[in-house]
């Protein structure tokens, strides 16, 4: 229970800091911290496969890709200070709408937390890596193959988009 | 072990943070990072539900979500690089060529 609140607090605070940072490099590093906390939450949920690929694939591959691009573009402090126009969210209409939405969300969360039945998880966790792999290559075989095509298309698309135009 | 509702509330909070980031920030890279926060909030819900029902399906969906997130990050960052070459800026308000 304590570890849940600790990891959840780390995830929430790190995510808040991600969108509060001016320098994108700090944002990426804080997001990696948030993903580490989420991986710990997966461990608490007895989902070791999700926890491991969260670290290896997400924090290890995708975030490093982000980090590469941030350092490649080398524009860390490109920010909103010298925007002449007013930010659209600072106007009164969107601001009031956002406040109403935030209040609704807080009330809903309070209701859920106050009235949540103590529906504990079942004791048996039948989610070993073996069962995941078996399901992935039998029941979800078509989705798995379609995913490989998706990755191929994304790879080709990224190469085409980021290529320099031949002069 | 905390009940299922706690995990869902945490997931909702993370998703709200990601949504706020998309709306508030004016840096394309930070907007992409906010989208990653939202995807991870949904992943947490999937894993919690999968654990509650005792099936492996939750983790399998998480696998597919991560694959799509990887593809999205690759294409999105390629678009960011391409846009940065055109305008020397990461502010989405600079890219209004398609705006009516």
PDB file of C-alpha atoms in Angstrom, chain B:
ATOM      1  CA  UNK B   1      -2.613  -4.197  -2.125  1.00  0.00           C
ATOM      2  CA  UNK B   2      -4.735  -1.165  -3.028  1.00  0.00           C
ATOM      3  CA  UNK B   3      -8.103  -1.749  -4.715  1.00  0.00           C
ATOM      4  CA  UNK B   4      -8.722  -1.343  -8.418  1.00  0.00           C
ATOM      5  CA  UNK B   5     -10.279   2.100  -7.991  1.00  0.00           C
ATOM      6  CA  UNK B   6      -7.009   3.575  -6.764  1.00  0.00           C
ATOM      7  CA  UNK B   7      -5.189   2.488  -9.896  1.00  0.00           C
ATOM      8  CA  UNK B   8      -7.949   3.932 -12.077  1.00  0.00           C
ATOM      9  CA  UNK B   9      -7.838   7.259 -10.225  1.00  0.00           C
ATOM     10  CA  UNK B  10      -4.066   7.431 -10.674  1.00  0.00           C
ATOM     11  CA  UNK B  11      -4.538   6.661 -14.360  1.00  0.00           C
ATOM     12  CA  UNK B  12      -7.147   9.431 -14.673  1.00  0.00           C
ATOM     13  CA  UNK B  13      -4.827  11.942 -13.006  1.00  0.00           C
ATOM     14  CA  UNK B  14      -1.954  11.051 -15.334  1.00  0.00           C
ATOM     15  CA  UNK B  15      -4.225  11.267 -18.363  1.00  0.00           C
ATOM     16  CA  UNK B  16      -5.445  14.708 -17.259  1.00  0.00           C
ATOM     17  CA  UNK B  17      -1.843  15.882 -16.859  1.00  0.00           C
ATOM     18  CA  UNK B  18      -1.055  14.698 -20.385  1.00  0.00           C
ATOM     19  CA  UNK B  19      -4.131  16.429 -21.820  1.00  0.00           C
ATOM     20  CA  UNK B  20      -3.252  19.669 -20.033  1.00  0.00           C
ATOM     21  CA  UNK B  21       0.257  19.452 -21.445  1.00  0.00           C
ATOM     22  CA  UNK B  22      -1.047  19.125 -24.997  1.00  0.00           C
ATOM     23  CA  UNK B  23      -3.232  22.201 -24.560  1.00  0.00           C
ATOM     24  CA  UNK B  24      -0.887  24.400 -22.556  1.00  0.00           C
ATOM     25  CA  UNK B  25       2.536  23.874 -24.045  1.00  0.00           C
ATOM     26  CA  UNK B  26       3.743  25.505 -27.221  1.00  0.00           C
ATOM     27  CA  UNK B  27       6.672  23.283 -27.986  1.00  0.00           C
ATOM     28  CA  UNK B  28       6.091  20.424 -30.416  1.00  0.00           C
ATOM     29  CA  UNK B  29       8.445  18.061 -28.589  1.00  0.00           C
ATOM     30  CA  UNK B  30       6.755  18.668 -25.236  1.00  0.00           C
ATOM     31  CA  UNK B  31       3.375  18.066 -26.869  1.00  0.00           C
ATOM     32  CA  UNK B  32       4.631  14.696 -28.125  1.00  0.00           C
ATOM     33  CA  UNK B  33       5.879  13.908 -24.607  1.00  0.00           C
ATOM     34  CA  UNK B  34       2.437  14.753 -23.228  1.00  0.00           C
ATOM     35  CA  UNK B  35       0.906  12.293 -25.665  1.00  0.00           C
ATOM     36  CA  UNK B  36       3.294   9.667 -24.298  1.00  0.00           C
ATOM     37  CA  UNK B  37       2.055  10.473 -20.763  1.00  0.00           C
ATOM     38  CA  UNK B  38      -1.526   9.884 -21.910  1.00  0.00           C
ATOM     39  CA  UNK B  39      -0.632   6.575 -23.571  1.00  0.00           C
ATOM     40  CA  UNK B  40       1.043   5.421 -20.367  1.00  0.00           C
ATOM     41  CA  UNK B  41      -1.956   6.409 -18.260  1.00  0.00           C
ATOM     42  CA  UNK B  42      -4.122   4.184 -20.452  1.00  0.00           C
ATOM     43  CA  UNK B  43      -1.538   1.397 -20.200  1.00  0.00           C
ATOM     44  CA  UNK B  44      -1.819   1.524 -16.423  1.00  0.00           C
ATOM     45  CA  UNK B  45      -5.591   1.082 -16.703  1.00  0.00           C
ATOM     46  CA  UNK B  46      -5.137  -1.890 -19.024  1.00  0.00           C
ATOM     47  CA  UNK B  47      -2.708  -3.636 -16.710  1.00  0.00           C
ATOM     48  CA  UNK B  48      -4.891  -2.973 -13.648  1.00  0.00           C
ATOM     49  CA  UNK B  49      -7.991  -4.345 -15.365  1.00  0.00           C
ATOM     50  CA  UNK B  50      -6.082  -7.336 -16.680  1.00  0.00           C
ATOM     51  CA  UNK B  51      -4.874  -8.080 -13.160  1.00  0.00           C
ATOM     52  CA  UNK B  52      -8.386  -7.634 -11.744  1.00  0.00           C
ATOM     53  CA  UNK B  53      -9.830 -10.154 -14.191  1.00  0.00           C
ATOM     54  CA  UNK B  54      -6.875 -12.508 -13.984  1.00  0.00           C
ATOM     55  CA  UNK B  55      -6.168 -12.607 -17.718  1.00  0.00           C
ATOM     56  CA  UNK B  56      -3.071 -11.899 -19.765  1.00  0.00           C
ATOM     57  CA  UNK B  57      -5.018  -9.750 -22.248  1.00  0.00           C
ATOM     58  CA  UNK B  58      -4.243  -6.516 -20.437  1.00  0.00           C
ATOM     59  CA  UNK B  59      -0.502  -6.945 -20.866  1.00  0.00           C
ATOM     60  CA  UNK B  60      -0.942  -7.980 -24.502  1.00  0.00           C
ATOM     61  CA  UNK B  61      -2.860  -4.779 -25.235  1.00  0.00           C
ATOM     62  CA  UNK B  62      -0.063  -2.868 -23.493  1.00  0.00           C
ATOM     63  CA  UNK B  63       2.401  -4.531 -25.866  1.00  0.00           C
ATOM     64  CA  UNK B  64       0.418  -3.316 -28.867  1.00  0.00           C
ATOM     65  CA  UNK B  65       0.012   0.180 -27.418  1.00  0.00           C
ATOM     66  CA  UNK B  66       3.777   0.414 -26.966  1.00  0.00           C
ATOM     67  CA  UNK B  67       4.335  -0.699 -30.556  1.00  0.00           C
ATOM     68  CA  UNK B  68       1.978   1.958 -31.862  1.00  0.00           C
ATOM     69  CA  UNK B  69       3.619   4.513 -29.570  1.00  0.00           C
ATOM     70  CA  UNK B  70       7.018   3.660 -31.016  1.00  0.00           C
ATOM     71  CA  UNK B  71       5.724   4.093 -34.568  1.00  0.00           C
ATOM     72  CA  UNK B  72       4.013   7.345 -33.605  1.00  0.00           C
ATOM     73  CA  UNK B  73       7.166   8.693 -31.970  1.00  0.00           C
ATOM     74  CA  UNK B  74       9.309   7.824 -34.998  1.00  0.00           C
ATOM     75  CA  UNK B  75       6.986   9.458 -37.518  1.00  0.00           C
ATOM     76  CA  UNK B  76       6.175  12.391 -35.243  1.00  0.00           C
ATOM     77  CA  UNK B  77       9.821  13.190 -34.576  1.00  0.00           C
ATOM     78  CA  UNK B  78      10.594  12.918 -38.294  1.00  0.00           C
ATOM     79  CA  UNK B  79       7.847  15.466 -38.935  1.00  0.00           C
ATOM     80  CA  UNK B  80       9.305  17.700 -36.189  1.00  0.00           C
ATOM     81  CA  UNK B  81      12.755  17.553 -37.774  1.00  0.00           C
ATOM     82  CA  UNK B  82      11.311  18.318 -41.186  1.00  0.00           C
ATOM     83  CA  UNK B  83       9.300  21.266 -39.830  1.00  0.00           C
ATOM     84  CA  UNK B  84      12.303  22.598 -37.925  1.00  0.00           C
ATOM     85  CA  UNK B  85      14.304  22.627 -41.158  1.00  0.00           C
ATOM     86  CA  UNK B  86      11.599  24.700 -42.820  1.00  0.00           C
ATOM     87  CA  UNK B  87      10.946  27.340 -40.147  1.00  0.00           C
ATOM     88  CA  UNK B  88      13.758  27.082 -37.560  1.00  0.00           C
ATOM     89  CA  UNK B  89      11.129  26.895 -34.841  1.00  0.00           C
ATOM     90  CA  UNK B  90       9.371  24.392 -32.608  1.00  0.00           C
ATOM     91  CA  UNK B  91       6.368  26.569 -31.864  1.00  0.00           C
ATOM     92  CA  UNK B  92       3.236  25.042 -33.420  1.00  0.00           C
ATOM     93  CA  UNK B  93       1.834  28.515 -33.970  1.00  0.00           C
ATOM     94  CA  UNK B  94       4.535  29.072 -36.584  1.00  0.00           C
ATOM     95  CA  UNK B  95       3.148  26.321 -38.798  1.00  0.00           C
ATOM     96  CA  UNK B  96      -0.043  27.803 -40.129  1.00  0.00           C
ATOM     97  CA  UNK B  97       0.370  27.192 -43.872  1.00  0.00           C
ATOM     98  CA  UNK B  98      -2.628  24.855 -43.889  1.00  0.00           C
ATOM     99  CA  UNK B  99      -4.778  27.127 -41.724  1.00  0.00           C
ATOM    100  CA  UNK B 100      -7.842  28.660 -43.362  1.00  0.00           C
TER     101      UNK B 100
END
